[in-house]
Amino acid sequence: MAKESKDELDYKSLSELLPISYLILDENLIIKSASNQFVNLLNIKRHLIEGFNLFYFFKVNMHMEEDSGIENLKLSLDKVLHEHTEEFMDIQKFNIKVNQNGIQTQVLKYWKVSNIPIFDRNKKLNHIILKIDDVTDSVKLKLMSLDQNKYFLRTRYQTDLKEKIQRSQKMELIGQLAGGISHDINNMLTIVNLNCDIILNSSQNISPVVKKQTEQIKKTSKHAAKLLHQILSFGKKQRLNLISLNINLIIEDIEKMLIRLLPENIELKKELSNEIENVLADPTHIEQVILNLIINARDAIGETGIIKIETSNKEIHEDISLGSHFLKAGHYVVLSVGDNGVGMDPNTQARIFEPFFSTKEEGKGTGLGLATIYSIVEQSKGTIVVNSELGKGTTFQIYFPATDLKLNSLKLEEQNNINLEGKEKILVVEDKEELSESISNSLKIYGYDVYLAKNGYDAIEIIKSKGNEIKLVITDIIMPLFSGKKLADSIVQLFPEIKIIFLTGHADDLLIRNEFSRDGSMLIEKPFLLKQLLIKIKEVIH
Ligand SMILES: Nc1ncnc2c1ncn2[C@@H]1O[C@H](COP(=O)(O)OP(=O)(O)OP(=O)(O)O)[C@@H](O)[C@H]1O
Ligand SMILES: [Mg+2]
């Protein structure tokens, strides 16, 4: 064949003929191109695929159950983006929404996904190829034969499982209840926080008594926010700040606080393995687990005794039912807290993970400590093993799956030296008057020129009259009539230079966060501290 004709080959259409399902994503996970095979696999029109953020596309077209492969896909893509490695994932479950003659049904697919980074000439990552092998048929065949073998095993565990499901449903219900009111409580706490800051930052000389009392109010509202966060974790609705971390470092971090919690005659012994593997977890969760266990041990001991905190690696060789959960074979890090206190009888042991179960006198225990740990451990796919003997003591062992991922911390950096003042014009859009006034007064103290709008319509009017003079819009996401998202879309069309910060009281999941953090806009969660907001403003404006 002549050389010219070879060059003239249209490689794109050639690749489209290949029976391979793939998507080409850019570095912001926007779907730039979908292969014909992928379009056919999902039976969705091409223009409803290309141009959308991958996870937004999934959200629209898939059911987002807990055990779907979407969370794992996020982790895998995160790894590709950060470490620039190729990722070949195990088989994952995806539940696709199908519209047949106007009726919504779902189709379960098993996909093996590979994520391959593509680099430009300067070795900068600019695309990812997401290749999908649909292995649904072979997995279903395998499952059918496995099902027969497992039938006997399953009946053995059935009662056990039923109890676990009931327990987790109860927790979920509490989480849902808390989720419903968390928006309002977060708004109230934000007002309390901001007004404390206004008092503390006011230029007049405030008396030391007022200062102390105000700091006390701030501390209490922080405590309330933490409690709310803890209750929300039952419903798995709060945002997780997952990082790859070393549990030993967290223990060392909070050791001073732990010692302060213990009376003089309770000794805290540490045996931390040096070669401990990392785990993928939210550091505040690990802190909560350790704190709750230590406080329980302290209360079980009373006056004199020993608490031992240990960490070690442990390999589980086959899938087993261990302690509170089923465990997959693999590497784990075990955190153990033991005491020589009063111990528990079997009846108490059977109820310890129930929310609000406490044997402590009124006012001393809420009965949420171990329920919180249960929920955290469940989310991280670990387990809790309890050994207790009446009169001798108790040991809790918490298994966390080990990880070799190195994800970046999403933590707010503590930036102490930056100048938080500014003169820019900022529009605050919030339907709750007290909250918008608190925010506005706080920003004015730092020199900003603040405008207020009660809803999206007023906001648009103000923006139109001021034009590009407004540098930043701070808006609630959820507002009656005109949502923050809709407002943002209108602003982007009218004045694309205006920056946007979204306030949210709902504990949004990673997905919504991704959706809202496109195009430079950012999220800040209520209740926030004034300083957090000021730092965010600086990040966004400059
Ligand atoms: N180390 C321990 N030794 C003996 N009993 C324990 C121990 N840890 C927990 N328990 C029992 O389990 C119950 C539930 O513990 P949990 O931590 O959930 O709640 P709490 O400690 O009573 O209250 P909270 O932790 O919310 O302040 C306790 O009231 C106690 O009876
Ligand atoms: Mg407790």
Coordinates of C-alpha atoms and ligand atoms in Angstrom, one line a residue:
M1 CA 0.0 0.0 0.0
A2 CA 1.3 3.5 -0.8
K3 CA 2.7 5.5 2.0
E4 CA 0.3 8.4 1.5
S5 CA -2.8 6.3 1.8
K6 CA -1.5 4.9 5.1
D7 CA -1.1 8.4 6.5
E8 CA -4.6 9.2 5.3
L9 CA -6.1 6.5 7.4
D10 CA -8.5 8.0 9.9
Y11 CA -7.3 6.5 13.1
K12 CA -10.2 7.8 15.0
S13 CA -12.8 6.0 13.0
L14 CA -10.6 2.9 13.0
S15 CA -10.5 2.9 16.8
E16 CA -14.2 3.4 16.8
L17 CA -14.6 0.1 15.0
L18 CA -12.7 -1.8 17.7
P19 CA -15.0 -3.7 20.0
I20 CA -13.7 -2.0 23.1
S21 CA -15.6 0.1 25.7
Y22 CA -13.7 3.1 26.8
L23 CA -14.0 6.7 27.8
I24 CA -11.4 9.4 27.4
L25 CA -11.4 11.8 30.4
D26 CA -9.5 15.0 30.8
E27 CA -7.7 15.8 34.1
N28 CA -10.9 17.3 35.5
L29 CA -12.6 14.0 34.8
I30 CA -14.8 15.5 32.1
I31 CA -15.7 12.9 29.5
K32 CA -14.1 14.1 26.3
S33 CA -15.0 11.1 24.2
A34 CA -16.9 7.8 24.4
S35 CA -16.2 4.8 22.2
N36 CA -19.1 3.4 20.1
Q37 CA -19.0 0.2 22.1
F38 CA -19.5 2.2 25.4
V39 CA -22.4 4.1 23.9
N40 CA -24.0 0.8 22.8
L41 CA -23.3 -0.8 26.1
L42 CA -25.3 1.8 28.0
N43 CA -27.7 2.6 25.2
I44 CA -27.5 6.3 26.0
K45 CA -27.2 9.0 23.4
R46 CA -23.6 10.2 22.9
H47 CA -24.5 13.9 23.6
L48 CA -25.7 12.8 27.0
I49 CA -22.3 11.3 27.8
E50 CA -19.7 13.5 26.3
G51 CA -18.9 16.9 28.0
F52 CA -20.1 15.8 31.4
N53 CA -18.1 15.1 34.6
L54 CA -17.7 11.4 34.9
F55 CA -19.3 11.2 38.4
Y56 CA -22.1 13.5 37.5
F57 CA -22.8 11.2 34.5
F58 CA -22.8 8.2 36.9
K59 CA -25.0 10.0 39.3
V60 CA -27.6 10.6 36.6
N61 CA -27.4 7.2 35.0
M62 CA -26.6 4.8 37.8
H63 CA -28.0 3.8 41.2
M64 CA -25.5 4.8 43.8
E65 CA -25.8 1.9 46.3
E66 CA -23.2 1.5 49.1
D67 CA -21.7 -1.6 47.5
S68 CA -21.5 -0.2 43.9
G69 CA -18.0 0.2 42.4
I70 CA -18.3 3.9 42.2
E71 CA -16.4 4.7 45.5
N72 CA -13.6 2.4 44.5
L73 CA -13.5 4.0 41.0
K74 CA -13.1 7.4 42.7
L75 CA -10.2 6.1 44.8
S76 CA -8.6 4.5 41.7
L77 CA -8.9 7.7 39.6
D78 CA -7.6 9.7 42.6
K79 CA -4.5 7.5 42.6
V80 CA -4.0 7.9 38.8
L81 CA -4.3 11.7 39.2
H82 CA -1.9 11.9 42.1
E83 CA 0.6 9.1 41.4
H84 CA 0.3 8.9 37.6
T85 CA 0.2 5.1 37.8
E86 CA -1.9 2.8 35.7
E87 CA -4.7 1.2 37.7
F88 CA -6.3 -2.1 37.0
M89 CA -9.3 -2.6 39.2
D90 CA -10.9 -5.8 40.5
I91 CA -14.4 -6.6 39.2
Q92 CA -16.9 -4.0 40.4
K93 CA -20.7 -3.8 40.6
F94 CA -22.5 -1.0 38.7
N95 CA -26.3 -0.7 38.7
I96 CA -27.4 1.1 35.6
K97 CA -30.7 3.0 35.3
V98 CA -32.6 1.8 32.2
N99 CA -35.6 3.5 30.8
Q100 CA -37.8 1.0 29.0
N101 CA -41.0 2.5 27.5
G102 CA -41.1 5.2 30.1
I103 CA -40.6 2.7 33.0
Q104 CA -37.4 2.9 35.1
T105 CA -35.7 -0.4 35.8
Q106 CA -32.2 -1.3 36.7
V107 CA -29.6 -3.6 35.2
L108 CA -26.8 -5.0 37.2
K109 CA -23.4 -5.0 35.5
Y110 CA -20.1 -6.3 36.6
W111 CA -17.2 -4.4 35.1
K112 CA -13.5 -4.7 35.2
V113 CA -12.1 -1.2 34.9
S114 CA -8.6 -0.1 33.9
N115 CA -7.6 3.5 34.3
I116 CA -4.6 4.5 32.1
P117 CA -3.0 8.0 32.4
I118 CA -1.9 9.7 29.2
F119 CA 0.8 12.3 29.3
D120 CA 1.7 15.2 27.0
R121 CA 5.3 16.0 25.7
N122 CA 6.2 17.7 29.0
K123 CA 5.1 14.6 30.9
K124 CA 2.1 16.4 32.3
L125 CA -0.9 14.2 32.7
N126 CA -3.7 15.5 30.4
H127 CA -6.0 12.6 29.8
I128 CA -7.1 9.3 31.3
I129 CA -8.4 6.4 29.3
L130 CA -11.0 4.5 31.3
K131 CA -11.4 1.1 29.7
I132 CA -14.3 -1.2 30.7
D133 CA -14.5 -4.9 30.3
D134 CA -18.0 -6.1 30.8
V135 CA -17.7 -9.4 32.6
T136 CA -21.3 -9.6 33.7
D137 CA -22.1 -13.0 32.1
S138 CA -19.1 -14.9 33.5
V139 CA -19.6 -13.4 37.0
K140 CA -23.3 -14.3 37.0
L141 CA -22.4 -17.9 36.1
K142 CA -19.8 -18.1 38.8
L143 CA -22.1 -16.7 41.4
M144 CA -24.8 -19.2 40.5
S145 CA -22.4 -22.1 41.2
L146 CA -21.0 -20.4 44.4
D147 CA -24.6 -19.9 45.6
Q148 CA -25.2 -23.6 45.8
N149 CA -22.1 -24.2 47.8
K150 CA -22.7 -21.4 50.2
Y151 CA -26.3 -22.3 50.9
F152 CA -25.5 -24.2 54.1
L153 CA -23.0 -21.7 55.3
R154 CA -25.5 -18.9 54.8
T155 CA -28.3 -20.5 56.9
R156 CA -25.8 -20.8 59.7
Y157 CA -25.1 -17.1 59.6
Q158 CA -28.6 -16.0 58.8
T159 CA -29.8 -15.2 62.3
D160 CA -26.5 -13.4 63.0
L161 CA -26.9 -11.3 59.9
K162 CA -30.5 -10.4 60.6
E163 CA -29.5 -8.9 63.9
K164 CA -26.8 -6.9 62.3
I165 CA -29.1 -5.6 59.7
Q166 CA -31.6 -4.5 62.3
R167 CA -28.9 -2.8 64.2
S168 CA -27.6 -0.9 61.3
Q169 CA -31.1 0.1 60.2
K170 CA -31.7 1.6 63.6
M171 CA -28.5 3.5 63.3
E172 CA -29.4 4.7 59.9
L173 CA -32.7 5.9 61.1
I174 CA -31.0 8.0 63.8
G175 CA -28.7 9.3 61.1
Q176 CA -31.6 10.3 58.9
L177 CA -33.3 12.1 61.7
A178 CA -30.2 13.9 62.5
G179 CA -29.6 14.7 58.8
G180 CA -33.0 16.3 58.6
I181 CA -32.3 18.8 61.4
S182 CA -28.6 19.2 60.9
H183 CA -29.1 22.0 58.3
D184 CA -30.9 24.1 60.9
I185 CA -28.6 23.3 63.8
N186 CA -25.6 24.1 61.6
N187 CA -27.1 27.5 60.7
M188 CA -27.6 28.3 64.3
L189 CA -24.1 27.2 65.3
T190 CA -22.7 29.4 62.5
I191 CA -24.5 32.4 63.9
V192 CA -23.3 31.7 67.4
N193 CA -19.7 31.2 66.2
L194 CA -19.6 34.3 64.0
N195 CA -21.1 36.5 66.8
C196 CA -18.6 35.3 69.2
D197 CA -15.9 36.3 66.7
I198 CA -17.5 39.7 66.3
I199 CA -17.3 40.2 70.1
L200 CA -13.8 38.9 70.4
N201 CA -12.5 41.0 67.4
S202 CA -14.4 44.2 68.3
S203 CA -12.0 47.1 68.6
Q204 CA -13.3 48.3 71.9
N205 CA -11.4 47.0 74.9
I206 CA -13.6 44.1 76.1
S207 CA -13.3 43.1 79.7
P208 CA -11.5 39.9 80.5
V209 CA -14.7 38.4 81.9
V210 CA -16.6 39.0 78.7
K211 CA -13.7 37.6 76.7
K212 CA -13.6 34.5 78.8
Q213 CA -17.3 33.9 78.7
T214 CA -17.4 34.5 74.9
E215 CA -14.6 32.0 74.4
Q216 CA -16.6 29.6 76.5
I217 CA -19.6 30.0 74.3
K218 CA -17.4 29.4 71.2
K219 CA -16.0 26.3 72.8
T220 CA -19.5 25.0 73.7
S221 CA -20.8 25.5 70.2
K222 CA -17.7 23.7 68.8
H223 CA -18.6 20.9 71.1
A224 CA -22.2 20.8 69.9
A225 CA -21.0 20.8 66.2
K226 CA -18.7 17.8 67.1
L227 CA -21.6 15.9 68.7
L228 CA -23.8 16.6 65.6
H229 CA -21.0 15.3 63.4
Q230 CA -20.8 12.2 65.5
I231 CA -24.6 11.5 65.3
L232 CA -24.5 12.2 61.6
S233 CA -21.9 9.5 61.1
F234 CA -24.7 6.9 61.8
G235 CA -26.4 7.9 58.7
K236 CA -23.1 7.9 56.8
K237 CA -24.1 11.3 55.5
Q238 CA -21.2 13.4 56.6
R239 CA -18.3 14.2 54.4
L240 CA -15.3 12.0 54.9
N241 CA -11.9 13.4 54.8
L242 CA -10.1 10.1 53.9
I243 CA -6.4 10.1 54.0
S244 CA -3.8 7.4 54.2
L245 CA -2.5 7.6 57.7
N246 CA -0.4 5.9 60.4
I247 CA -2.5 5.2 63.5
N248 CA 0.6 5.4 65.7
L249 CA 1.1 9.1 64.7
I250 CA -2.5 9.9 65.8
I251 CA -2.0 8.1 69.1
E252 CA 1.2 10.2 69.7
D253 CA -0.7 13.3 68.7
I254 CA -3.4 13.0 71.2
E255 CA -1.4 11.2 74.0
K256 CA -1.1 14.3 76.1
M257 CA -4.9 14.8 76.0
L258 CA -5.4 11.1 76.9
I259 CA -3.1 11.3 79.9
R260 CA -5.0 14.4 81.1
L261 CA -8.2 12.4 81.0
L262 CA -6.9 9.8 83.3
P263 CA -6.7 10.1 87.1
E264 CA -3.2 9.7 88.6
N265 CA -3.5 6.1 89.5
I266 CA -4.5 4.8 86.1
E267 CA -1.4 4.1 84.1
L268 CA -1.4 4.3 80.3
K269 CA 0.9 1.7 78.7
K270 CA 1.8 1.9 75.0
E271 CA 3.0 -0.9 72.8
L272 CA 3.1 0.5 69.2
S273 CA 4.5 -1.6 66.5
N274 CA 7.1 0.3 64.5
E275 CA 6.3 -1.3 61.1
I276 CA 2.7 -0.6 61.2
E277 CA 1.0 -0.2 57.8
N278 CA -1.1 2.8 56.8
V279 CA -4.9 2.8 56.8
L280 CA -7.4 4.8 54.7
A281 CA -9.4 6.8 57.2
D282 CA -10.6 10.1 58.4
P283 CA -8.2 11.2 61.2
T284 CA -10.9 12.7 63.3
H285 CA -12.6 9.3 63.2
I286 CA -9.5 7.5 64.4
E287 CA -9.2 10.1 67.2
Q288 CA -12.9 9.5 68.1
V289 CA -12.3 5.7 68.2
I290 CA -9.3 6.0 70.5
L291 CA -10.9 8.6 72.8
N292 CA -14.1 6.7 73.2
L293 CA -12.2 3.4 74.0
I294 CA -9.9 5.1 76.5
I295 CA -12.8 6.9 78.3
N296 CA -14.7 3.6 78.5
A297 CA -11.7 1.9 79.9
R298 CA -11.2 4.7 82.4
D299 CA -14.8 4.4 83.6
A300 CA -14.5 0.7 83.9
I301 CA -11.4 0.9 86.1
G302 CA -12.6 3.5 88.6
E303 CA -9.5 4.5 90.7
T304 CA -6.5 2.3 90.1
G305 CA -5.6 0.2 87.2
I306 CA -3.8 -0.1 83.8
I307 CA -5.0 0.7 80.3
K308 CA -2.9 -0.7 77.5
I309 CA -3.0 0.7 74.0
E310 CA -1.4 -1.4 71.3
T311 CA -1.1 -1.4 67.5
S312 CA 0.1 -4.2 65.2
N313 CA -0.2 -5.6 61.7
K314 CA -2.3 -8.7 61.1
E315 CA -2.9 -10.7 58.0
I316 CA -6.2 -12.5 57.5
H317 CA -5.8 -15.4 55.1
E318 CA -9.4 -16.1 54.1
D319 CA -12.7 -14.3 54.3
I320 CA -14.1 -14.8 57.8
S321 CA -16.8 -13.7 60.2
L322 CA -14.9 -12.1 63.0
G323 CA -16.3 -10.0 65.9
S324 CA -18.9 -7.5 64.7
H325 CA -18.4 -7.9 61.0
F326 CA -17.4 -10.1 58.1
L327 CA -13.8 -9.6 57.1
K328 CA -12.2 -10.0 53.7
A329 CA -8.9 -11.7 53.4
G330 CA -6.0 -9.2 53.4
H331 CA -3.8 -7.0 55.5
Y332 CA -5.1 -5.2 58.6
V333 CA -3.9 -2.9 61.2
V334 CA -5.2 -3.8 64.7
L335 CA -5.7 -1.1 67.3
S336 CA -6.3 -2.6 70.7
V337 CA -7.3 -0.9 74.0
G338 CA -7.4 -3.2 77.1
D339 CA -8.2 -2.5 80.7
N340 CA -8.3 -4.4 84.0
G341 CA -11.5 -2.9 85.1
V342 CA -14.9 -4.3 86.0
G343 CA -15.5 -6.2 82.7
M344 CA -18.9 -7.1 81.3
D345 CA -21.4 -9.9 81.7
P346 CA -22.7 -11.5 78.5
N347 CA -26.0 -9.5 78.6
T348 CA -24.2 -6.2 78.6
Q349 CA -21.8 -7.4 75.9
A350 CA -24.7 -8.2 73.7
R351 CA -26.0 -4.7 73.8
I352 CA -22.9 -2.4 73.8
F353 CA -23.2 -1.3 70.2
E354 CA -26.8 -0.2 70.5
P355 CA -27.2 3.6 70.2
F356 CA -28.1 5.0 73.6
F357 CA -27.3 1.8 75.5
S358 CA -25.4 2.8 78.7
T359 CA -25.0 1.4 82.1
K360 CA -23.5 4.6 83.4
E361 CA -25.4 6.8 85.8
E362 CA -27.6 9.5 84.3
G363 CA -25.6 12.4 82.9
K364 CA -22.4 10.4 82.6
G365 CA -22.9 8.4 79.5
T366 CA -25.0 9.0 76.4
G367 CA -24.5 5.4 75.1
L368 CA -23.2 6.7 71.8
G369 CA -19.5 5.9 72.2
L370 CA -19.4 2.4 70.9
A371 CA -22.3 2.9 68.5
T372 CA -20.1 5.6 66.9
I373 CA -17.1 3.3 66.7
Y374 CA -19.3 0.6 65.2
S375 CA -20.4 2.9 62.5
I376 CA -16.9 4.2 61.8
V377 CA -15.5 0.7 61.6
E378 CA -18.4 -0.4 59.3
Q379 CA -17.6 2.4 56.9
S380 CA -14.0 1.5 56.7
K381 CA -14.8 -2.2 56.2
G382 CA -13.1 -3.3 59.4
T383 CA -14.4 -5.1 62.5
I384 CA -14.5 -4.9 66.3
V385 CA -13.5 -7.9 68.5
V386 CA -14.4 -7.7 72.2
N387 CA -13.0 -9.9 74.9
S388 CA -14.4 -9.3 78.4
E389 CA -14.6 -11.1 81.6
L390 CA -16.6 -9.9 84.6
G391 CA -14.2 -8.7 87.3
K392 CA -11.1 -9.1 85.2
G393 CA -11.3 -6.5 82.4
T394 CA -12.0 -5.8 78.8
T395 CA -10.1 -5.6 75.6
F396 CA -11.4 -4.0 72.4
Q397 CA -9.6 -4.8 69.1
I398 CA -10.4 -2.7 66.1
Y399 CA -9.3 -4.0 62.7
F400 CA -8.8 -1.4 59.9
P401 CA -7.9 -2.6 56.4
A402 CA -4.3 -1.6 55.5
T403 CA -3.8 0.5 52.4
D404 CA -0.8 1.3 50.2
L405 CA -2.5 4.4 48.8
K406 CA -1.0 7.8 49.5
L407 CA -3.8 10.2 49.1
N408 CA -3.4 13.9 49.8
S409 CA -4.9 15.3 53.0
L410 CA -7.9 17.5 52.3
K411 CA -7.4 19.2 55.6
L412 CA -7.6 22.9 55.8
E413 CA -4.1 24.1 56.2
E414 CA -3.5 26.1 59.3
Q415 CA -2.3 29.3 57.7
N416 CA -1.4 31.7 60.5
N417 CA 0.6 34.3 58.8
I418 CA -1.7 35.5 56.0
N419 CA -3.3 38.9 56.0
L420 CA -7.0 38.2 56.2
E421 CA -8.2 41.8 55.4
G422 CA -9.5 42.9 52.0
K423 CA -11.5 45.7 50.4
E424 CA -13.4 43.9 47.7
K425 CA -17.1 44.0 47.2
I426 CA -18.8 40.8 48.3
L427 CA -22.4 39.8 47.9
V428 CA -23.8 37.4 50.5
V429 CA -26.9 35.5 49.4
E430 CA -28.7 33.8 52.3
D431 CA -32.3 33.6 53.2
K432 CA -31.8 33.5 57.0
E433 CA -31.4 37.0 58.1
E434 CA -29.5 36.4 61.3
L435 CA -27.0 34.3 59.5
S436 CA -26.5 36.7 56.6
E437 CA -26.1 39.6 59.0
S438 CA -23.5 37.8 61.1
I439 CA -21.5 36.9 58.0
S440 CA -21.8 40.5 56.7
N441 CA -20.8 42.1 60.1
S442 CA -17.8 39.8 60.4
L443 CA -16.6 40.5 56.9
K444 CA -17.0 44.3 57.4
I445 CA -14.7 44.1 60.4
Y446 CA -12.0 42.8 58.0
G447 CA -12.5 45.7 55.6
Y448 CA -14.8 44.0 53.0
D449 CA -17.6 45.9 51.3
V450 CA -20.6 43.7 51.8
Y451 CA -24.0 43.5 50.0
L452 CA -26.8 41.3 51.1
A453 CA -29.5 39.5 49.1
K454 CA -32.3 37.3 50.5
N455 CA -32.7 35.2 47.4
G456 CA -31.4 34.5 44.0
Y457 CA -33.6 37.0 42.2
D458 CA -32.4 39.9 44.5
A459 CA -28.9 38.7 44.0
I460 CA -29.1 38.8 40.2
E461 CA -30.5 42.4 40.5
I462 CA -27.7 43.6 42.6
I463 CA -25.1 41.9 40.4
K464 CA -26.6 43.5 37.3
S465 CA -26.5 46.9 38.9
K466 CA -23.0 46.6 40.2
G467 CA -21.6 44.6 37.2
N468 CA -18.1 43.5 37.6
E469 CA -17.5 45.5 40.8
I470 CA -18.7 42.5 42.8
K471 CA -15.7 40.2 43.1
L472 CA -17.2 37.3 45.0
V473 CA -20.6 35.9 45.8
I474 CA -21.1 33.8 48.9
T475 CA -24.3 31.8 48.6
D476 CA -26.2 29.1 50.4
I477 CA -26.7 26.0 48.2
I478 CA -30.2 25.3 49.5
M479 CA -32.6 28.2 49.3
P480 CA -36.3 28.4 48.5
L481 CA -37.3 29.5 44.9
F482 CA -33.8 29.8 43.4
S483 CA -31.1 27.4 44.5
G484 CA -27.5 28.4 44.9
K485 CA -26.5 26.2 42.0
K486 CA -29.0 27.9 39.7
L487 CA -27.8 31.3 40.9
A488 CA -24.2 30.2 40.2
D489 CA -25.1 29.1 36.7
S490 CA -26.7 32.5 36.0
I491 CA -23.7 34.4 37.4
V492 CA -21.3 32.4 35.2
Q493 CA -23.3 33.3 32.2
L494 CA -23.6 37.0 33.0
F495 CA -20.2 37.7 34.6
P496 CA -17.9 34.8 34.4
E497 CA -15.1 36.6 36.4
I498 CA -17.2 36.7 39.6
K499 CA -16.0 34.0 42.0
I500 CA -18.5 31.9 44.0
I501 CA -18.3 30.3 47.4
F502 CA -21.1 27.9 48.4
L503 CA -22.2 27.5 52.0
T504 CA -23.6 24.2 52.9
G505 CA -25.2 22.9 56.0
H506 CA -25.9 19.5 54.5
A507 CA -23.2 17.0 54.8
D508 CA -22.7 16.5 51.1
D509 CA -21.0 13.5 49.7
L510 CA -17.9 13.5 47.7
L511 CA -19.9 13.6 44.5
I512 CA -21.8 16.8 45.2
R513 CA -18.5 18.3 46.4
N514 CA -16.9 17.5 43.1
E515 CA -19.9 18.9 41.2
F516 CA -19.8 22.2 43.1
S517 CA -16.0 22.6 43.1
R518 CA -15.8 22.9 39.3
D519 CA -14.8 26.1 37.7
G520 CA -13.1 27.6 40.7
S521 CA -16.1 27.7 42.9
M522 CA -15.7 26.3 46.4
L523 CA -17.7 24.8 49.2
I524 CA -17.5 25.7 52.9
E525 CA -19.4 23.7 55.4
K526 CA -21.4 25.2 58.2
P527 CA -20.7 25.7 61.0
F528 CA -17.5 27.4 59.9
L529 CA -15.1 29.6 61.9
L530 CA -14.7 33.1 60.7
K531 CA -11.0 32.4 60.0
Q532 CA -11.9 29.5 57.7
L533 CA -14.2 31.7 55.7
L534 CA -11.6 34.5 55.5
I535 CA -8.9 32.1 54.3
K536 CA -11.3 30.7 51.7
I537 CA -12.1 34.2 50.5
K538 CA -8.4 34.9 50.1
E539 CA -7.9 31.6 48.2
V540 CA -10.8 32.4 45.8
I541 CA -10.2 36.1 45.2
H542 CA -6.5 36.1 44.8
Ligands
LIG1 N1 -14.0 -1.1 78.7 C1 -15.2 -1.4 79.2 N2 -15.4 -2.1 80.3 C2 -16.6 -2.4 80.8 N3 -17.8 -2.0 80.2 C3 -17.7 -1.3 79.1 C4 -16.4 -0.9 78.5 N4 -16.7 -0.2 77.4 C5 -18.0 -0.1 77.3 N5 -18.6 -0.7 78.3 C6 -20.1 -0.9 78.5 O1 -20.7 -0.5 77.3 C7 -21.7 0.5 77.5 C8 -21.8 1.3 76.3 O2 -20.6 2.0 76.0 P1 -20.6 3.4 75.1 O3 -19.2 3.9 75.0 O4 -21.4 3.1 73.9 O5 -21.5 4.3 76.0 P2 -21.2 5.1 77.3 O6 -19.7 5.0 77.6 O7 -22.1 4.5 78.4 O8 -21.6 6.5 77.0 P3 -20.8 7.6 76.0 O9 -19.6 6.8 75.5 O10 -21.7 8.0 75.0 O11 -20.4 8.7 76.9 C9 -21.1 1.2 78.7 O12 -22.2 1.9 79.4 C10 -20.6 0.1 79.5 O13 -21.6 -0.6 80.2
MG2 MG -18.3 5.5 76.1

